[in-house]
Coordinates of C-alpha atoms and ligand atoms in Angstrom, one line a residue:
Chain A
X1 CA 99.3 89.1 89.0
X2 CA 102.8 88.9 87.4
X3 CA 102.0 86.2 84.8
X4 CA 105.0 85.0 82.7
X5 CA 103.4 86.6 79.6
X6 CA 103.5 90.0 81.3
X7 CA 107.1 89.6 82.4
X8 CA 108.1 88.5 78.9
X9 CA 106.5 91.5 77.4
X10 CA 108.1 93.7 80.1
X11 CA 111.6 92.4 79.5
X12 CA 111.3 92.2 75.7
X13 CA 108.8 94.9 74.6
X14 CA 107.4 94.8 71.1
X15 CA 107.2 97.8 68.8
X16 CA 108.9 100.2 71.2
X17 CA 110.3 103.5 69.9
X18 CA 108.7 106.4 68.1
X19 CA 108.1 106.2 64.4
X20 CA 106.0 108.1 61.8
X21 CA 102.4 108.7 62.5
X22 CA 99.5 111.1 61.9
X23 CA 98.8 111.7 65.5
X24 CA 100.8 111.9 68.7
X25 CA 99.6 112.0 72.3
X26 CA 101.2 112.2 75.7
X27 CA 99.4 110.6 78.7
X28 CA 100.5 110.4 82.3
X29 CA 99.2 108.6 85.4
X30 CA 99.5 111.3 88.0
X31 CA 99.3 108.8 91.0
X32 CA 102.5 107.0 90.0
X33 CA 104.2 109.1 87.4
X34 CA 104.0 106.6 84.6
X35 CA 104.2 108.3 81.2
X36 CA 103.7 107.4 77.6
X37 CA 104.1 109.3 74.3
X38 CA 102.3 107.3 71.6
X39 CA 101.9 107.7 67.8
X40 CA 99.4 106.1 65.5
X41 CA 99.8 105.7 61.8
X42 CA 96.7 104.8 59.8
X43 CA 96.9 103.1 56.4
X44 CA 93.4 103.9 55.2
X45 CA 91.2 102.2 57.8
X46 CA 93.9 99.8 59.0
X47 CA 96.2 100.5 62.0
X48 CA 99.5 100.8 60.2
X49 CA 101.7 101.3 63.2
X50 CA 101.5 102.1 66.9
X51 CA 104.8 103.4 68.2
X52 CA 105.6 104.6 71.7
X53 CA 108.1 105.8 74.2
X54 CA 107.2 105.1 77.8
X55 CA 108.4 105.1 81.3
X56 CA 106.8 103.2 84.1
X57 CA 106.1 99.9 85.9
X58 CA 106.1 96.4 84.4
X59 CA 102.4 96.5 84.1
X60 CA 102.2 99.7 82.0
X61 CA 105.2 98.6 79.9
X62 CA 103.9 95.1 79.2
X63 CA 100.5 96.5 78.4
X64 CA 101.9 98.8 75.7
X65 CA 103.8 95.9 74.2
X66 CA 100.7 93.7 74.1
X67 CA 98.7 96.5 72.6
X68 CA 101.2 96.9 69.7
X69 CA 101.0 93.1 69.0
X70 CA 97.3 93.1 69.0
X71 CA 96.3 96.2 67.2
X72 CA 98.8 96.8 64.5
X73 CA 97.5 95.4 61.2
X74 CA 93.9 95.3 62.3
X75 CA 91.0 97.3 60.8
X76 CA 90.1 100.2 63.1
X77 CA 86.6 98.8 63.9
X78 CA 88.1 95.5 65.0
X79 CA 90.8 97.3 67.0
X80 CA 88.2 99.4 68.8
X81 CA 86.3 96.2 69.7
X82 CA 89.5 94.7 71.2
X83 CA 90.1 97.9 73.1
X84 CA 86.6 97.8 74.5
X85 CA 87.0 94.2 75.6
X86 CA 90.3 94.9 77.3
X87 CA 88.7 97.9 79.1
X88 CA 85.8 95.7 80.2
X89 CA 88.2 93.1 81.6
X90 CA 90.3 95.7 83.4
X91 CA 87.2 97.3 85.0
X92 CA 85.9 93.9 86.2
X93 CA 87.5 94.1 89.7
X94 CA 88.6 90.5 89.2
X95 CA 85.0 89.3 88.6
X96 CA 85.5 88.2 85.0
X97 CA 87.1 84.9 84.3
X98 CA 88.1 85.2 80.7
X99 CA 86.4 82.5 78.6
X100 CA 87.5 81.1 75.2
X101 CA 85.6 83.8 73.3
X102 CA 87.4 86.6 75.2
X103 CA 90.7 84.8 74.9
X104 CA 90.1 84.7 71.1
X105 CA 89.8 88.5 71.1
X106 CA 92.4 89.5 73.6
X107 CA 95.1 86.8 73.1
X108 CA 98.1 87.6 75.4
X109 CA 96.1 90.5 77.0
X110 CA 94.0 88.0 79.0
X111 CA 97.1 87.7 81.2
X112 CA 96.1 91.1 82.7
X113 CA 92.9 89.6 84.2
X114 CA 94.6 89.3 87.6
X115 CA 95.6 93.0 87.5
X116 CA 92.0 94.0 87.6
X117 CA 91.8 93.0 91.2
X118 CA 94.3 95.7 92.2
X119 CA 92.6 99.1 91.8
X120 CA 95.9 101.0 92.1
X121 CA 97.3 99.1 89.1
X122 CA 94.4 99.1 86.7
X123 CA 95.4 102.6 85.6
X124 CA 98.9 101.3 84.8
X125 CA 97.5 98.6 82.5
X126 CA 95.1 101.1 80.8
X127 CA 97.6 103.9 80.2
X128 CA 98.7 102.9 76.7
X129 CA 95.2 101.8 75.7
X130 CA 93.7 105.2 76.6
X131 CA 96.5 106.9 74.8
X132 CA 95.9 104.7 71.7
X133 CA 92.2 105.5 71.7
X134 CA 92.9 109.2 72.0
X135 CA 95.6 109.2 69.3
X136 CA 93.4 107.1 66.9
X137 CA 90.5 109.4 67.3
X138 CA 92.8 112.3 66.5
X139 CA 94.3 110.5 63.5
X140 CA 90.8 109.7 62.1
X141 CA 89.4 113.2 62.6
X142 CA 92.6 114.7 61.1
X143 CA 92.2 112.5 58.0
X144 CA 88.5 113.4 57.8
X145 CA 89.3 117.0 58.0
X146 CA 91.7 117.0 55.0
Chain B
X1 CA 114.9 84.3 108.3
X2 CA 118.3 83.8 110.0
X3 CA 118.4 86.8 112.3
X4 CA 114.6 86.6 113.0
X5 CA 115.3 83.3 114.7
X6 CA 118.7 84.3 116.2
X7 CA 117.2 87.5 117.4
X8 CA 119.9 90.0 116.6
X9 CA 120.5 92.5 119.4
X10 CA 121.6 96.0 118.7
X11 CA 122.6 98.5 121.4
X12 CA 119.7 100.9 122.2
X13 CA 116.9 98.7 121.1
X14 CA 113.6 98.8 123.0
X15 CA 111.8 95.7 124.3
X16 CA 109.8 95.4 121.1
X17 CA 108.4 92.0 122.2
X18 CA 106.5 93.7 125.0
X19 CA 105.6 96.8 123.0
X20 CA 104.2 94.9 120.1
X21 CA 101.7 93.2 122.3
X22 CA 100.0 96.6 122.7
X23 CA 99.4 96.9 118.9
X24 CA 96.7 94.4 117.8
X25 CA 97.2 94.9 114.1
X26 CA 100.9 93.9 114.2
X27 CA 99.7 90.3 114.8
X28 CA 97.7 90.3 111.6
X29 CA 98.3 87.8 108.8
X30 CA 98.0 89.2 105.2
X31 CA 97.5 87.3 101.9
X32 CA 96.3 84.3 103.9
X33 CA 99.4 83.3 105.8
X34 CA 102.0 86.1 105.6
X35 CA 103.1 87.8 108.8
X36 CA 102.5 91.5 108.4
X37 CA 105.8 93.5 108.3
X38 CA 104.6 97.1 108.6
X39 CA 107.2 99.5 107.2
X40 CA 104.9 102.4 106.2
X41 CA 105.1 104.3 109.5
X42 CA 106.0 107.6 107.8
X43 CA 102.6 107.5 106.2
X44 CA 100.8 106.7 109.4
X45 CA 101.6 104.7 112.5
X46 CA 99.7 101.9 114.0
X47 CA 97.7 102.5 117.2
X48 CA 98.2 100.8 120.6
X49 CA 95.3 99.3 122.6
X50 CA 95.7 102.2 125.1
X51 CA 94.7 104.7 122.4
X52 CA 91.8 102.6 121.1
X53 CA 90.5 102.1 124.6
X54 CA 90.7 105.8 125.4
X55 CA 88.7 106.7 122.3
X56 CA 86.1 104.0 123.1
X57 CA 85.8 104.9 126.7
X58 CA 85.2 108.5 125.7
X59 CA 82.3 107.5 123.5
X60 CA 80.9 104.9 125.8
X61 CA 81.0 107.0 129.0
X62 CA 81.6 110.7 128.5
X63 CA 80.4 111.8 125.0
X64 CA 79.0 115.3 124.9
X65 CA 79.8 118.6 123.1
X66 CA 82.6 120.6 124.8
X67 CA 82.5 124.1 126.4
X68 CA 78.7 124.5 126.1
X69 CA 76.8 122.5 128.7
X70 CA 76.3 122.5 132.4
X71 CA 75.5 118.8 132.6
X72 CA 77.8 116.1 133.9
X73 CA 78.8 114.7 130.5
X74 CA 79.5 118.1 129.0
X75 CA 81.8 118.8 131.9
X76 CA 83.6 115.5 131.6
X77 CA 84.0 115.8 127.9
X78 CA 85.4 119.3 128.3
X79 CA 87.8 118.2 130.9
X80 CA 89.0 115.3 128.7
X81 CA 89.4 117.5 125.7
X82 CA 91.3 120.2 127.6
X83 CA 93.2 117.6 129.5
X84 CA 94.5 116.4 126.1
X85 CA 95.7 119.9 125.4
X86 CA 97.6 119.9 128.7
X87 CA 99.3 116.6 127.8
X88 CA 100.3 117.9 124.4
X89 CA 101.6 121.1 125.9
X90 CA 103.8 119.2 128.3
X91 CA 104.9 116.8 125.5
X92 CA 106.4 119.7 123.5
X93 CA 107.5 121.8 126.5
X94 CA 105.2 124.6 125.5
X95 CA 105.4 127.6 128.0
X96 CA 101.6 127.8 128.1
X97 CA 98.8 125.4 127.3
X98 CA 97.0 128.3 125.5
X99 CA 99.6 128.0 122.8
X100 CA 98.4 124.6 121.7
X101 CA 95.8 124.8 118.9
X102 CA 94.0 121.6 117.8
X103 CA 93.4 121.2 114.1
X104 CA 92.5 118.2 112.0
X105 CA 96.0 117.5 110.7
X106 CA 99.4 119.0 109.9
X107 CA 98.1 120.2 106.6
X108 CA 95.4 122.3 108.3
X109 CA 98.0 123.6 110.8
X110 CA 100.3 124.8 108.0
X111 CA 97.4 126.3 106.0
X112 CA 96.2 128.1 109.2
X113 CA 99.5 129.9 109.5
X114 CA 99.6 130.8 105.8
X115 CA 96.1 132.3 106.2
X116 CA 96.8 134.1 109.4
X117 CA 99.7 135.9 107.7
X118 CA 97.7 136.6 104.6
X119 CA 95.0 138.4 106.5
X120 CA 97.3 140.0 109.2
X121 CA 98.1 143.6 109.7
X122 CA 101.6 145.0 109.8
X123 CA 104.2 143.9 110.9
X124 CA 103.2 140.4 110.0
X125 CA 101.3 141.0 106.7
X126 CA 102.5 139.1 103.7
X127 CA 102.0 141.2 100.6
X128 CA 103.6 141.9 97.2
X129 CA 106.7 143.6 98.6
X130 CA 107.6 140.6 100.8
X131 CA 109.0 137.1 100.4
X132 CA 108.1 133.6 101.6
X133 CA 110.9 131.0 102.0
X134 CA 110.4 127.2 102.0
X135 CA 112.7 124.3 100.8
X136 CA 112.8 121.9 98.0
X137 CA 112.3 118.9 100.3
X138 CA 108.9 120.0 101.7
X139 CA 105.8 117.9 101.8
X140 CA 103.2 119.2 99.4
X141 CA 101.3 120.4 102.5
X142 CA 104.1 122.9 103.1
X143 CA 104.4 124.0 99.5
X144 CA 100.9 124.5 98.2
X145 CA 99.6 126.7 101.0
X146 CA 102.5 129.1 100.3
X147 CA 102.0 129.0 96.5
X148 CA 98.4 129.9 97.2
X149 CA 99.4 132.7 99.5
X150 CA 102.0 133.9 97.0
X151 CA 99.4 133.9 94.2
X152 CA 96.9 135.8 96.2
X153 CA 99.2 138.4 97.7
X154 CA 101.9 138.8 95.1
X155 CA 104.6 137.9 97.6
X156 CA 107.6 136.1 96.1
X157 CA 108.1 132.4 96.9
X158 CA 111.7 131.3 97.3
X159 CA 113.3 128.1 98.5
X160 CA 116.5 126.4 99.5
X161 CA 117.7 123.7 97.1
X162 CA 119.2 120.3 98.0
X163 CA 122.7 118.9 97.9
X164 CA 123.4 115.6 96.0
X165 CA 123.5 113.7 99.3
X166 CA 120.0 114.8 100.3
X167 CA 120.6 117.7 102.6
X168 CA 119.5 121.4 102.5
X169 CA 121.9 123.6 100.5
X170 CA 122.2 126.6 102.9
X171 CA 125.3 128.0 101.1
X172 CA 123.2 130.9 99.8
X173 CA 121.2 131.5 103.0
X174 CA 121.8 135.2 103.0
X175 CA 120.4 135.6 99.5
X176 CA 117.4 133.3 100.2
X177 CA 116.4 134.8 103.6
X178 CA 116.6 138.6 103.3
X179 CA 115.1 141.7 104.9
X180 CA 112.0 141.1 102.7
X181 CA 111.4 137.7 104.1
X182 CA 108.2 137.5 106.3
X183 CA 108.1 133.8 107.0
X184 CA 110.4 130.8 106.7
X185 CA 108.7 127.5 106.7
X186 CA 110.6 124.2 106.6
X187 CA 110.5 120.6 107.5
X188 CA 112.4 119.3 110.6
X189 CA 112.6 115.8 109.3
X190 CA 111.9 115.0 105.7
X191 CA 109.3 112.3 105.0
X192 CA 111.0 111.3 101.7
X193 CA 114.7 111.7 102.3
X194 CA 114.8 111.1 106.1
X195 CA 117.1 114.2 106.5
X196 CA 117.1 115.9 109.9
X197 CA 117.5 119.6 109.1
X198 CA 119.8 122.1 110.9
X199 CA 117.2 124.2 112.7
X200 CA 119.6 126.6 114.5
X201 CA 121.3 128.0 111.4
X202 CA 118.0 128.8 109.7
X203 CA 116.3 130.2 112.8
X204 CA 119.2 132.5 113.6
X205 CA 119.2 133.9 110.1
X206 CA 115.4 134.4 110.1
X207 CA 115.6 136.2 113.5
X208 CA 118.4 138.4 112.2
X209 CA 116.0 139.7 109.5
X210 CA 112.9 139.7 111.6
X211 CA 111.1 136.8 109.8
X212 CA 108.8 134.4 111.5
X213 CA 109.7 130.7 111.5
X214 CA 107.3 127.8 111.0
X215 CA 108.6 124.3 111.5
X216 CA 106.8 121.2 110.0
X217 CA 107.5 118.6 112.7
X218 CA 105.1 115.9 111.3
X219 CA 108.0 113.4 111.0
X220 CA 109.8 114.6 114.2
X221 CA 107.1 114.7 116.9
X222 CA 106.5 110.9 116.7
X223 CA 110.2 110.0 116.8
X224 CA 112.3 112.4 119.0
X225 CA 112.1 114.9 121.8
X226 CA 110.3 117.9 120.5
X227 CA 111.0 121.0 122.6
X228 CA 109.4 124.0 121.0
X229 CA 111.3 126.4 123.3
X230 CA 114.7 124.8 122.3
X231 CA 113.7 125.0 118.6
X232 CA 113.3 128.7 118.8
X233 CA 110.6 128.8 116.1
X234 CA 107.4 130.8 116.2
X235 CA 105.1 128.1 115.1
X236 CA 105.4 124.3 115.1
X237 CA 102.9 122.0 113.2
X238 CA 102.4 118.2 113.5
X239 CA 99.8 115.5 113.0
X240 CA 98.4 113.0 115.5
X241 CA 98.0 109.9 113.3
X242 CA 101.7 109.5 112.7
X243 CA 102.4 109.5 116.5
X244 CA 100.1 106.6 117.6
X245 CA 97.0 108.9 117.7
X246 CA 93.8 108.7 115.7
X247 CA 93.3 110.4 112.3
X248 CA 91.5 113.7 112.4
X249 CA 93.6 115.5 115.0
X250 CA 96.6 117.8 114.4
X251 CA 98.4 120.4 116.4
X252 CA 99.6 123.9 115.7
X253 CA 101.8 125.4 118.5
X254 CA 102.4 129.2 118.3
X255 CA 104.0 131.8 120.5
X256 CA 101.4 133.5 122.6
X257 CA 102.0 137.1 121.6
X258 CA 101.6 136.1 118.0
X259 CA 98.4 134.2 118.6
X260 CA 97.1 137.2 120.3
X261 CA 98.0 139.6 117.5
X262 CA 97.2 137.4 114.5
X263 CA 93.6 137.3 113.1
X264 CA 91.4 134.2 113.1
X265 CA 91.0 132.2 109.9
X266 CA 87.8 130.1 110.3
X267 CA 84.8 131.7 111.9
X268 CA 82.1 129.9 113.9
X269 CA 81.0 128.7 117.2
X270 CA 83.5 128.3 120.0
X271 CA 85.9 131.0 118.6
X272 CA 83.9 134.0 119.7
X273 CA 83.4 136.2 122.7
X274 CA 80.2 138.1 121.6
X275 CA 78.4 138.2 118.3
X276 CA 76.0 140.8 117.0
X277 CA 74.7 141.1 113.5
X278 CA 77.3 143.7 112.7
X279 CA 80.4 142.3 114.2
X280 CA 82.0 139.9 116.7
X281 CA 84.8 139.8 119.2
X282 CA 86.9 136.7 119.5
X283 CA 87.8 134.4 122.3
X284 CA 91.4 134.3 123.3
X285 CA 93.8 131.7 121.8
X286 CA 93.6 128.8 121.4
X287 CA 89.8 129.0 121.0
X288 CA 90.1 131.9 118.6
X289 CA 91.5 129.4 116.1
X290 CA 89.2 126.4 116.8
X291 CA 85.9 127.3 115.1
X292 CA 83.1 124.8 115.5
X293 CA 82.9 121.5 117.4
X294 CA 86.4 120.2 117.6
X295 CA 87.6 116.6 117.1
X296 CA 87.0 115.7 120.7
X297 CA 87.4 111.9 120.7
X298 CA 90.5 112.3 118.5
X299 CA 92.1 114.8 120.9
X300 CA 91.4 112.4 123.7
X301 CA 93.1 109.6 121.6
X302 CA 96.1 111.9 121.0
X303 CA 96.3 112.5 124.7
X304 CA 96.5 108.8 125.3
X305 CA 99.1 108.5 122.6
X306 CA 101.2 111.1 124.2
X307 CA 100.9 109.3 127.5
X308 CA 102.1 106.1 125.8
X309 CA 105.1 107.7 124.2
X310 CA 106.0 109.6 127.3
X311 CA 105.9 106.4 129.4
X312 CA 108.4 104.8 127.0
X313 CA 110.4 108.0 126.7
X314 CA 111.1 109.9 123.6
X315 CA 114.9 109.6 124.1
X316 CA 114.5 105.9 124.2
X317 CA 112.4 105.8 121.1
X318 CA 114.9 108.0 119.3
X319 CA 117.7 105.7 120.4
X320 CA 115.8 102.6 119.2
X321 CA 115.0 104.1 115.8
X322 CA 118.6 105.3 115.4
X323 CA 119.8 101.7 116.0
X324 CA 117.3 100.3 113.5
X325 CA 118.0 103.0 111.0
X326 CA 121.8 102.4 111.1
X327 CA 121.2 98.7 110.7
X328 CA 118.8 99.2 107.9
X329 CA 121.1 101.6 106.0
X330 CA 123.9 99.1 106.3
X331 CA 121.8 96.1 105.2
X332 CA 120.1 98.0 102.3
X333 CA 123.5 99.1 100.9
X334 CA 124.4 95.4 100.6
X335 CA 121.6 94.9 98.1
X336 CA 123.1 95.1 94.6
X337 CA 121.8 98.0 92.5
X338 CA 120.0 99.6 95.5
X339 CA 120.6 103.3 95.9
X340 CA 119.5 105.3 98.9
X341 CA 117.8 108.6 97.9
X342 CA 118.8 110.8 100.9
X343 CA 121.6 110.6 103.4
X344 CA 123.3 107.2 103.1
X345 CA 124.3 107.1 106.8
X346 CA 122.5 107.0 110.1
X347 CA 123.7 110.4 111.0
X348 CA 121.2 113.3 111.2
X349 CA 118.6 111.2 109.6
X350 CA 115.2 109.9 110.7
X351 CA 113.8 106.4 110.2
X352 CA 112.3 106.9 106.7
X353 CA 114.6 105.5 104.0
X354 CA 113.8 106.0 100.3
X355 CA 115.6 104.0 97.7
X356 CA 115.6 102.9 94.1
X357 CA 116.4 99.4 92.9
X358 CA 118.1 99.4 89.5
X359 CA 115.6 100.0 86.8
X360 CA 112.8 98.2 88.6
X361 CA 109.9 100.5 89.0
X362 CA 108.9 101.2 92.6
X363 CA 105.3 100.0 91.9
X364 CA 106.7 96.6 91.0
X365 CA 109.0 96.6 94.1
X366 CA 106.1 97.5 96.4
X367 CA 103.8 94.9 94.8
X368 CA 106.2 92.0 95.1
X369 CA 107.0 93.0 98.7
X370 CA 103.3 93.2 99.5
X371 CA 102.9 89.6 98.2
X372 CA 105.3 88.7 101.0
X373 CA 103.4 90.7 103.6
X374 CA 105.8 93.7 103.6
X375 CA 104.1 97.0 103.6
X376 CA 106.1 99.9 102.1
X377 CA 105.1 103.1 100.4
X378 CA 105.9 103.7 96.7
X379 CA 105.6 106.9 94.7
X380 CA 106.6 110.5 95.2
X381 CA 105.5 110.6 98.8
X382 CA 103.8 114.0 98.4
X383 CA 107.2 115.5 97.7
X384 CA 107.4 115.4 93.9
X385 CA 109.9 118.3 93.7
X386 CA 112.4 115.9 95.4
X387 CA 111.9 113.3 92.7
X388 CA 112.4 115.9 90.0
X389 CA 115.5 117.2 91.8
X390 CA 117.1 113.7 91.7
X391 CA 115.7 112.8 88.2
X392 CA 113.7 109.8 89.4
X393 CA 110.0 109.1 88.8
X394 CA 109.4 107.7 92.2
X395 CA 111.0 105.8 95.1
X396 CA 110.3 102.9 97.4
X397 CA 110.3 104.0 101.1
X398 CA 110.6 101.9 104.2
X399 CA 110.0 103.7 107.4
X400 CA 110.4 102.4 111.0
X401 CA 108.9 103.1 114.4
X402 CA 109.2 102.1 118.0
X403 CA 107.9 98.6 117.4
X404 CA 110.1 97.9 114.4
X405 CA 112.7 95.1 114.7
X406 CA 116.0 94.1 113.1
X407 CA 114.2 91.0 111.9
X408 CA 111.8 93.2 109.9
X409 CA 114.8 94.9 108.3
X410 CA 116.1 91.4 107.4
X411 CA 112.6 90.5 106.0
X412 CA 112.8 93.6 103.8
X413 CA 116.3 92.8 102.5
X414 CA 115.2 89.3 101.7
X415 CA 112.1 90.6 100.0
X416 CA 114.2 92.9 97.9
X417 CA 116.3 89.9 96.8
X418 CA 113.1 88.2 95.6
X419 CA 112.1 91.3 93.7
X420 CA 115.5 91.3 92.0
X421 CA 115.2 87.7 91.1
X422 CA 111.8 88.2 89.8
X423 CA 112.5 91.2 87.5
X424 CA 116.2 90.6 87.0
Ligands
LIG1 C1 106.6 116.1 106.5 C2 105.1 116.1 106.5 N1 104.4 117.2 106.5 C3 103.1 117.2 106.4 C4 102.4 116.0 106.3 C5 100.9 116.1 106.2 O1 100.2 115.4 107.3 P1 98.7 115.3 107.2 O2 98.4 114.5 105.9 O3 98.3 114.5 108.4 O4 98.1 116.6 107.2 C6 103.1 114.8 106.3 C7 102.4 113.5 106.2 O5 102.1 113.0 105.2 C8 104.5 114.8 106.3 O6 105.2 113.7 106.3

């Protein structure tokens, strides 16, 4: 479960810290107390920045770092597709062996495939992704409202 | 590995080699080839063959509903169920077997008392002019029922805080327990900190002001001599599955006069004397508080567990755990960056030891230990206020029992070294 990629991201997280954004959310995992505050900045339809402050286990920390790598700079439609693919992998209970196509989409995030076998830890891996989805929806609806 | 092979001997240890043969699961391998090191006894204990056999024999030979048939099986089932009550009564030195109420677990026992008092008449009634006292180290099962009672009645909920070294802060006992206090409910041994609390000081103050006392003995009954008369409390609650018994059976002991005076909570079959469409009269305690078909096989299993514990002797079990705990505290404190949350000595503490390991999250600690076959609990252990008090998100907890060995402590310490190498 603890792939080197995960440990690297845990020890040297990317994009950590809170910076400007149009929407901010705070998500918690009540079973283990992991927490994240996450902000999204949209530049038009492009994810300009995902910044975050979080506390929790290596899986939740590394997952937020990978998310930042993968989604910043992507068009929102593409980012949503990546999020959905990651969700599918994490909900697979260890049944999906990531193929080349999936690896193309998820890059480092395929390292989390092993985590999907541990029901107690899937929520850790998804915490930042659910927070991102929520914040992005808020940023987009805020922009549409203006 | 070293002391596993050298077989470290500490004074007071039980013959664990013989005891462990009674527990089939302790032989299990996990993750293909790892020997199971089960250090999650505060969550639930393993069950000896004697308990499993008693439950099986009940179902295979005697199964019937209790208290309601004239046939052979009904009489045997009733005798077995009531026999379990006798065993539990003797185990806790209850003055009368009628003071032992079977519930489904400690949580139900604690909720039962909260509800008796909520519906009671004077002088027991909890209402808006009265106060309820608990402590900051309670299990959620001894917090939430009182929050509910407080919200429903308007009674004020107060609590004792904790000292930095994981003990109750009783310095303001006279302000916390006052003339308005109706009930003081506290844990005898903390499931997260391991602290053994000073019963006498609290009971004395409660008696001075005429308050009732409920003791949550969930982490005491499995590990030490529990004498309800010596404790001096009015109610004592505990749970069967932590003391070698099955799940689904708990106990509430209460003083007879109180059980006579206080109203029932759940209504149903078994708890009545006569029923008409307008009203009913109730059976005497304990049946008044046992509505419906009780957990019969589970009670029989608990009776067998009590026999097993009594045969070994609770003093001997306490001495064994004390030796293991002192050794574990000493070894754990040798692990760099490890900090014990709770008393950092073996004095006045039970065999549950919580700790943090540098910045490494307990989930990660638990997972890497699990990969080595070592089962510990991680999280807030249903005592989140304790984590808040000490400013930590969670802890890792190792907890020992009568079958735990020094070699298992060594395995834990080695496992923690691996965790540190891994995340260091
Ligand atoms: C101190 C304490 N009180 C109450 C409980 C609740 O026991 P149960 O879940 O069996 O009701 C526990 C067990 O988790 C406990 O450790």
